[in-house]
């Protein structure tokens, strides 16, 4: 297959490009706002890989012109749209860009899928559930999102994208996949992007205090990146039934508190760090755990790597990066 990955130079995107390149040709389109060339540098020599630096919110004709370059004019079977700043620090710094990417950008990506007669996959997020009143969260839950809070630029852009995608599915019968990813971690996360795993590991490896927000009793379920990538791949290869066009949670059911996570990272990295408590940011969700019944049924998918194994690999990667 020929696959267009928008946002393919980011953390999850580069692992996805790498995985799909084993069997398919991949064009990665990315504006490098939070991603990097470093993430995809090992792929650039692969003749089935092509990189275009472009913003998905740019003029659609200009994007199409760049994609019609002779080397990649075969068209696409799938358009996978991962583009969006994803860490709270990144979307706080780029609030307008985040909303535009999750609205005009999603519209452009959908129009590309329609023009190429391709399927369309979108990486949505557990943040569409906001600060949930139920645990675990199943896809039928509408969520509890503050529409004007500090995190709203991300949460509402994702919710708007989902609504737009379903409109394309209903109006144009576009083949759609919406995977609602829960927290994912692993190698090639940016150490300074403010997400909990890279922040704690970076602090632990430097034996500096681990900064826990609030009481640390809030929970997260952390999925190792190879499992998330397998879940995304399963969504484009699984049997095409009507139900699969609607949102599917992809995440780990292993729920742990932030304090437990901090202690695990201290132990697994043999660090002498202590835990330091700071004020909880606005609208920080108190619990997070996916119900993955639909993923099991429709994708035949469930995570394989447990948190400890994933953390050991991730700590190793950050350690090797520090020593470079
Ligand atoms: N990592 C997670 O835990 C997680 C959880 C839920 C959902 N997601 C979603 O998965 C996707 C990938 O997340 P990630 O963790 O790899 O984030 P990331 O920031 O590392 O990757 C996002 C990529 O999109 C690119 N991008 C952003 N705006 C763009 C634009 N306008 N045009 C073109 N490219 C653009 C960035 O440069 C970057 O390479 C995002 O859509 C995110 O919302 C991630």
Short mmCIF file of C-alpha atoms and ligand atoms in Angstrom, two decimals:
data_model
loop_
_atom_site.label_atom_id
_atom_site.label_comp_id
_atom_site.label_asym_id
_atom_site.label_seq_id
_atom_site.Cartn_x
_atom_site.Cartn_y
_atom_site.Cartn_z
CA UNK A 1 0.00 0.00 0.00
CA UNK A 2 0.95 3.67 -0.32
CA UNK A 3 0.43 5.54 2.91
CA UNK A 4 0.51 9.26 3.69
CA UNK A 5 1.37 9.99 7.33
CA UNK A 6 0.71 13.58 8.38
CA UNK A 7 2.65 14.33 11.56
CA UNK A 8 4.96 11.38 10.83
CA UNK A 9 8.10 13.06 12.20
CA UNK A 10 6.75 13.21 15.76
CA UNK A 11 7.16 10.73 18.60
CA UNK A 12 4.46 8.20 17.62
CA UNK A 13 4.63 9.12 13.93
CA UNK A 14 8.27 8.15 13.46
CA UNK A 15 7.70 4.72 15.07
CA UNK A 16 4.65 4.31 12.83
CA UNK A 17 6.59 5.28 9.67
CA UNK A 18 9.25 2.75 10.62
CA UNK A 19 6.71 -0.02 11.25
CA UNK A 20 4.70 0.56 8.07
CA UNK A 21 7.82 0.86 5.88
CA UNK A 22 8.50 -2.85 6.46
CA UNK A 23 5.62 -3.63 4.06
CA UNK A 24 4.47 -0.36 2.50
CA UNK A 25 5.62 2.88 0.88
CA UNK A 26 5.32 5.89 3.17
CA UNK A 27 5.15 9.63 2.53
CA UNK A 28 5.61 11.65 5.71
CA UNK A 29 4.29 15.23 5.69
CA UNK A 30 5.21 17.28 8.75
CA UNK A 31 5.85 20.93 9.60
CA UNK A 32 8.39 19.93 12.30
CA UNK A 33 6.72 22.19 14.87
CA UNK A 34 7.07 19.54 17.59
CA UNK A 35 8.60 16.72 15.53
CA UNK A 36 12.13 16.58 14.17
CA UNK A 37 14.32 15.37 11.30
CA UNK A 38 16.34 13.51 13.92
CA UNK A 39 13.32 11.23 14.52
CA UNK A 40 13.19 10.12 10.87
CA UNK A 41 16.84 10.42 9.85
CA UNK A 42 17.31 6.61 9.74
CA UNK A 43 14.42 6.39 7.23
CA UNK A 44 15.59 9.01 4.74
CA UNK A 45 17.82 6.59 2.82
CA UNK A 46 14.94 4.12 2.31
CA UNK A 47 13.71 4.36 -1.31
CA UNK A 48 10.13 3.70 -0.16
CA UNK A 49 10.19 6.70 2.20
CA UNK A 50 9.64 10.31 1.18
CA UNK A 51 9.59 13.35 3.47
CA UNK A 52 7.81 16.64 2.78
CA UNK A 53 8.16 19.57 5.14
CA UNK A 54 4.76 21.21 4.96
CA UNK A 55 2.00 22.49 7.20
CA UNK A 56 -1.30 20.61 6.85
CA UNK A 57 -3.17 23.89 7.41
CA UNK A 58 -1.55 25.43 4.28
CA UNK A 59 -3.48 26.04 1.09
CA UNK A 60 -4.87 22.67 -0.07
CA UNK A 61 -3.87 23.23 -3.71
CA UNK A 62 -0.29 23.88 -2.65
CA UNK A 63 -0.25 20.70 -0.55
CA UNK A 64 -1.69 18.68 -3.44
CA UNK A 65 0.93 20.15 -5.79
CA UNK A 66 3.72 19.02 -3.47
CA UNK A 67 2.18 15.56 -3.20
CA UNK A 68 1.87 15.25 -6.97
CA UNK A 69 5.65 15.27 -7.27
CA UNK A 70 6.70 12.60 -9.80
CA UNK A 71 8.22 10.37 -7.16
CA UNK A 72 5.02 9.98 -5.21
CA UNK A 73 2.27 10.39 -7.78
CA UNK A 74 0.98 6.83 -7.29
CA UNK A 75 -1.73 8.12 -4.98
CA UNK A 76 -2.52 6.80 -1.53
CA UNK A 77 -4.49 3.93 -0.05
CA UNK A 78 -4.56 5.51 3.40
CA UNK A 79 -4.14 9.00 4.86
CA UNK A 80 -3.15 8.80 8.53
CA UNK A 81 -3.48 12.12 10.33
CA UNK A 82 -1.37 12.40 13.49
CA UNK A 83 -0.62 16.11 13.17
CA UNK A 84 -1.12 18.08 16.37
CA UNK A 85 0.98 19.37 19.22
CA UNK A 86 0.32 16.69 21.83
CA UNK A 87 1.91 17.71 25.12
CA UNK A 88 0.21 20.27 27.39
CA UNK A 89 3.38 22.40 27.26
CA UNK A 90 3.35 22.39 23.44
CA UNK A 91 -0.30 23.28 23.04
CA UNK A 92 -0.06 25.96 25.73
CA UNK A 93 2.75 27.53 23.65
CA UNK A 94 0.83 27.10 20.34
CA UNK A 95 -2.85 27.42 21.26
CA UNK A 96 -4.04 28.92 17.96
CA UNK A 97 -1.92 26.57 15.83
CA UNK A 98 -3.32 23.63 17.81
CA UNK A 99 -6.90 24.66 17.09
CA UNK A 100 -6.16 25.33 13.42
CA UNK A 101 -4.38 22.01 12.98
CA UNK A 102 -7.33 20.21 14.59
CA UNK A 103 -9.86 22.03 12.39
CA UNK A 104 -8.53 23.41 9.06
CA UNK A 105 -5.77 20.77 9.13
CA UNK A 106 -8.20 17.91 9.67
CA UNK A 107 -10.42 19.33 6.89
CA UNK A 108 -7.45 19.39 4.47
CA UNK A 109 -6.41 15.87 5.46
CA UNK A 110 -9.98 14.61 4.89
CA UNK A 111 -10.11 16.33 1.50
CA UNK A 112 -6.83 14.63 0.56
CA UNK A 113 -8.30 11.24 1.53
CA UNK A 114 -11.37 11.98 -0.59
CA UNK A 115 -9.28 13.15 -3.57
CA UNK A 116 -7.14 9.98 -3.45
CA UNK A 117 -10.13 7.74 -2.70
CA UNK A 118 -8.16 6.61 0.35
CA UNK A 119 -9.16 5.50 3.83
CA UNK A 120 -8.65 8.06 6.61
CA UNK A 121 -7.29 7.43 10.11
CA UNK A 122 -7.13 10.04 12.86
CA UNK A 123 -5.26 9.82 16.14
CA UNK A 124 -7.71 11.27 18.61
CA UNK A 125 -7.13 11.22 22.33
CA UNK A 126 -8.47 10.18 25.72
CA UNK A 127 -8.63 13.95 26.35
CA UNK A 128 -11.98 13.97 24.52
CA UNK A 129 -13.30 12.49 27.81
CA UNK A 130 -11.92 15.51 29.75
CA UNK A 131 -11.98 15.00 33.53
CA UNK A 132 -14.17 11.86 33.37
CA UNK A 133 -17.01 11.04 35.75
CA UNK A 134 -16.72 7.33 34.93
CA UNK A 135 -13.78 4.94 35.09
CA UNK A 136 -12.87 3.16 32.86
CA UNK A 137 -13.91 5.30 29.91
CA UNK A 138 -15.77 3.58 27.06
CA UNK A 139 -16.30 5.14 23.65
CA UNK A 140 -20.02 5.81 24.29
CA UNK A 141 -19.15 8.24 27.12
CA UNK A 142 -19.52 11.85 25.91
CA UNK A 143 -16.93 13.28 28.28
CA UNK A 144 -16.60 16.15 30.74
CA UNK A 145 -14.55 18.83 28.97
CA UNK A 146 -14.18 22.46 30.00
CA UNK A 147 -14.71 24.16 26.59
CA UNK A 148 -12.78 27.33 27.52
CA UNK A 149 -10.10 26.08 29.92
CA UNK A 150 -6.33 26.02 29.32
CA UNK A 151 -6.51 22.52 27.84
CA UNK A 152 -9.56 23.24 25.68
CA UNK A 153 -7.52 24.15 22.57
CA UNK A 154 -6.39 20.54 22.37
CA UNK A 155 -9.47 18.75 23.70
CA UNK A 156 -12.00 20.71 21.66
CA UNK A 157 -9.90 20.60 18.47
CA UNK A 158 -9.86 16.80 18.78
CA UNK A 159 -13.62 16.72 19.45
CA UNK A 160 -14.25 18.99 16.45
CA UNK A 161 -12.03 16.75 14.30
CA UNK A 162 -13.98 13.67 15.35
CA UNK A 163 -17.28 15.37 14.47
CA UNK A 164 -15.92 16.47 11.08
CA UNK A 165 -14.62 12.98 10.34
CA UNK A 166 -17.99 11.44 11.14
CA UNK A 167 -19.64 14.03 8.85
CA UNK A 168 -17.34 12.85 6.01
CA UNK A 169 -18.17 9.26 6.81
CA UNK A 170 -21.92 9.90 6.78
CA UNK A 171 -21.99 12.28 3.80
CA UNK A 172 -19.30 10.79 1.53
CA UNK A 173 -19.11 7.21 2.89
CA UNK A 174 -15.41 7.86 3.53
CA UNK A 175 -13.70 4.89 5.16
CA UNK A 176 -12.81 6.33 8.60
CA UNK A 177 -10.86 5.18 11.63
CA UNK A 178 -10.71 7.23 14.83
CA UNK A 179 -8.29 5.79 17.36
CA UNK A 180 -8.56 7.47 20.75
CA UNK A 181 -5.04 7.06 22.08
CA UNK A 182 -4.41 7.06 25.82
CA UNK A 183 -1.01 8.12 27.23
CA UNK A 184 1.77 6.57 25.18
CA UNK A 185 5.44 6.51 26.10
CA UNK A 186 8.73 5.19 24.74
CA UNK A 187 11.93 6.13 22.97
CA UNK A 188 12.21 9.36 20.94
CA UNK A 189 9.95 11.38 23.23
CA UNK A 190 11.39 14.85 23.62
CA UNK A 191 12.92 15.11 27.11
CA UNK A 192 11.64 18.69 27.52
CA UNK A 193 8.09 18.30 26.18
CA UNK A 194 6.53 18.33 29.65
CA UNK A 195 4.87 14.91 29.44
CA UNK A 196 5.06 12.89 32.62
CA UNK A 197 7.26 9.95 31.55
CA UNK A 198 10.11 11.87 29.85
CA UNK A 199 10.01 14.52 32.60
CA UNK A 200 10.28 11.97 35.43
CA UNK A 201 12.97 9.92 33.66
CA UNK A 202 15.06 13.00 32.86
CA UNK A 203 14.78 14.14 36.49
CA UNK A 204 15.56 10.65 37.83
CA UNK A 205 18.63 10.19 35.63
CA UNK A 206 19.98 13.54 36.83
CA UNK A 207 19.12 12.61 40.47
CA UNK A 208 17.04 15.81 40.64
CA UNK A 209 13.68 16.06 42.48
CA UNK A 210 10.77 14.41 40.67
CA UNK A 211 8.02 17.01 40.36
CA UNK A 212 4.59 15.56 41.05
CA UNK A 213 1.58 17.84 40.51
CA UNK A 214 -1.15 17.87 43.17
CA UNK A 215 -1.35 14.94 45.60
CA UNK A 216 -0.09 12.54 42.91
CA UNK A 217 -3.15 10.34 43.48
CA UNK A 218 -4.46 11.13 39.98
CA UNK A 219 -4.14 8.08 37.74
CA UNK A 220 -2.91 7.43 34.20
CA UNK A 221 -2.66 4.28 32.13
CA UNK A 222 0.51 4.18 30.11
CA UNK A 223 0.83 2.30 26.85
CA UNK A 224 4.23 1.45 25.37
CA UNK A 225 4.72 2.93 21.91
CA UNK A 226 5.14 -0.40 20.07
CA UNK A 227 1.67 -1.41 21.30
CA UNK A 228 0.13 1.92 20.25
CA UNK A 229 1.69 1.57 16.79
CA UNK A 230 0.33 -2.00 16.50
CA UNK A 231 -3.12 -0.70 17.46
CA UNK A 232 -2.96 1.97 14.72
CA UNK A 233 -1.77 -0.59 12.15
CA UNK A 234 -4.54 -3.00 13.18
CA UNK A 235 -7.09 -0.25 12.57
CA UNK A 236 -6.11 0.01 8.89
CA UNK A 237 -5.76 -3.72 8.27
CA UNK A 238 -8.71 -5.14 10.25
CA UNK A 239 -11.84 -6.36 8.51
CA UNK A 240 -13.86 -3.41 7.18
CA UNK A 241 -17.20 -3.51 9.03
CA UNK A 242 -19.47 -0.50 9.61
CA UNK A 243 -18.71 -0.41 13.38
CA UNK A 244 -14.99 0.05 12.79
CA UNK A 245 -15.58 3.52 11.27
CA UNK A 246 -16.46 4.87 14.75
CA UNK A 247 -14.05 5.74 17.62
CA UNK A 248 -11.98 2.99 19.21
CA UNK A 249 -9.95 3.37 22.42
CA UNK A 250 -6.32 2.28 22.14
CA UNK A 251 -4.47 2.22 25.44
CA UNK A 252 -3.28 0.20 28.38
CA UNK A 253 -5.64 -1.00 31.11
CA UNK A 254 -2.79 -0.93 33.66
CA UNK A 255 -3.80 2.12 35.71
CA UNK A 256 -1.36 3.63 38.19
CA UNK A 257 -1.16 6.80 40.23
CA UNK A 258 1.40 9.48 39.38
CA UNK A 259 3.14 8.90 42.72
CA UNK A 260 3.39 5.17 41.96
CA UNK A 261 4.84 6.04 38.55
CA UNK A 262 7.42 8.37 40.13
CA UNK A 263 8.46 5.62 42.59
CA UNK A 264 8.73 3.03 39.80
CA UNK A 265 10.96 5.31 37.72
CA UNK A 266 13.19 6.10 40.72
CA UNK A 267 13.57 2.36 41.42
CA UNK A 268 14.06 1.19 37.82
CA UNK A 269 16.66 3.87 37.13
CA UNK A 270 18.45 3.35 40.48
CA UNK A 271 18.07 7.06 41.12
CA UNK A 272 18.53 8.95 44.38
CA UNK A 273 15.82 11.50 43.44
CA UNK A 274 13.17 12.47 45.96
CA UNK A 275 9.58 13.42 45.16
CA UNK A 276 8.60 17.11 45.26
CA UNK A 277 4.92 18.17 45.15
CA UNK A 278 3.73 21.17 43.08
CA UNK A 279 0.33 22.80 42.36
CA UNK A 280 -2.03 20.84 40.13
CA UNK A 281 -2.56 22.46 36.69
CA UNK A 282 -6.08 23.55 35.66
CA UNK A 283 -8.49 20.77 34.55
CA UNK A 284 -5.95 18.00 35.11
CA UNK A 285 -7.94 14.73 34.76
CA UNK A 286 -8.21 12.77 38.03
CA UNK A 287 -8.49 9.33 36.44
CA UNK A 288 -7.66 7.73 33.09
CA UNK A 289 -8.24 4.15 32.04
CA UNK A 290 -9.59 2.90 28.73
CA UNK A 291 -12.25 0.29 28.23
CA UNK A 292 -10.71 -1.57 25.27
CA UNK A 293 -13.56 -3.99 24.57
CA UNK A 294 -14.04 -2.49 21.07
CA UNK A 295 -10.33 -2.68 20.23
CA UNK A 296 -10.26 -6.35 21.27
CA UNK A 297 -13.38 -7.15 19.25
CA UNK A 298 -12.83 -5.06 16.09
CA UNK A 299 -9.03 -4.93 15.84
CA UNK A 300 -8.06 -8.12 17.67
CA UNK A 301 -5.71 -5.82 19.57
CA UNK A 302 -4.57 -5.50 23.16
CA UNK A 303 -1.29 -4.25 24.65
CA UNK A 304 1.54 -6.75 25.11
CA UNK A 305 4.22 -4.73 26.92
CA UNK A 306 3.59 -4.05 30.62
CA UNK A 307 4.50 -0.71 32.20
CA UNK A 308 7.65 -1.97 33.93
CA UNK A 309 9.06 -3.52 30.73
CA UNK A 310 8.25 -0.37 28.76
CA UNK A 311 9.82 1.86 31.41
CA UNK A 312 13.03 -0.21 31.47
CA UNK A 313 13.38 0.17 27.67
CA UNK A 314 12.55 3.89 27.79
CA UNK A 315 14.97 4.59 30.66
CA UNK A 316 17.67 2.73 28.71
CA UNK A 317 17.00 4.91 25.65
CA UNK A 318 17.14 8.17 27.65
CA UNK A 319 20.31 6.99 29.39
CA UNK A 320 22.01 6.25 26.05
CA UNK A 321 20.93 9.67 24.76
CA UNK A 322 22.41 11.39 27.82
CA UNK A 323 25.76 9.66 27.26
CA UNK A 324 25.98 10.74 23.58
N1 LIG B 1 1.66 10.56 22.80
C1 LIG B 1 0.51 10.40 23.42
O1 LIG B 1 0.49 9.98 24.58
C2 LIG B 1 -0.79 10.69 22.72
C3 LIG B 1 -1.99 10.43 23.42
C4 LIG B 1 -3.18 10.71 22.77
C5 LIG B 1 -3.20 11.18 21.48
N2 LIG B 1 -2.03 11.42 20.83
C6 LIG B 1 -2.10 11.96 19.47
O2 LIG B 1 -1.21 11.25 18.63
C7 LIG B 1 -0.63 12.15 17.67
C8 LIG B 1 0.89 12.06 17.73
O3 LIG B 1 1.29 12.43 19.04
P1 LIG B 1 2.83 12.49 19.44
O4 LIG B 1 2.91 12.15 20.87
O5 LIG B 1 3.64 11.74 18.48
O6 LIG B 1 3.09 14.05 19.31
P2 LIG B 1 4.27 14.85 18.58
O7 LIG B 1 4.10 16.27 18.96
O8 LIG B 1 5.56 14.20 18.87
O9 LIG B 1 3.91 14.61 17.05
C9 LIG B 1 3.00 15.41 16.34
C10 LIG B 1 3.61 15.70 14.98
O10 LIG B 1 2.70 16.53 14.23
C11 LIG B 1 3.45 17.56 13.60
N3 LIG B 1 2.53 18.69 13.36
C12 LIG B 1 1.91 19.46 14.27
N4 LIG B 1 1.15 20.39 13.67
C13 LIG B 1 1.30 20.18 12.33
C14 LIG B 1 0.79 20.84 11.19
N5 LIG B 1 -0.02 21.90 11.29
N6 LIG B 1 1.15 20.39 9.96
C15 LIG B 1 2.00 19.33 9.84
N7 LIG B 1 2.53 18.68 10.89
C16 LIG B 1 2.17 19.11 12.13
C17 LIG B 1 4.57 17.88 14.58
O11 LIG B 1 5.68 18.54 13.99
C18 LIG B 1 4.92 16.48 15.08
O12 LIG B 1 5.90 15.87 14.26
C19 LIG B 1 -1.17 13.54 18.00
O13 LIG B 1 -2.28 13.80 17.15
C20 LIG B 1 -1.65 13.40 19.42
O14 LIG B 1 -2.71 14.28 19.70
C21 LIG B 1 -0.82 11.19 21.43
#
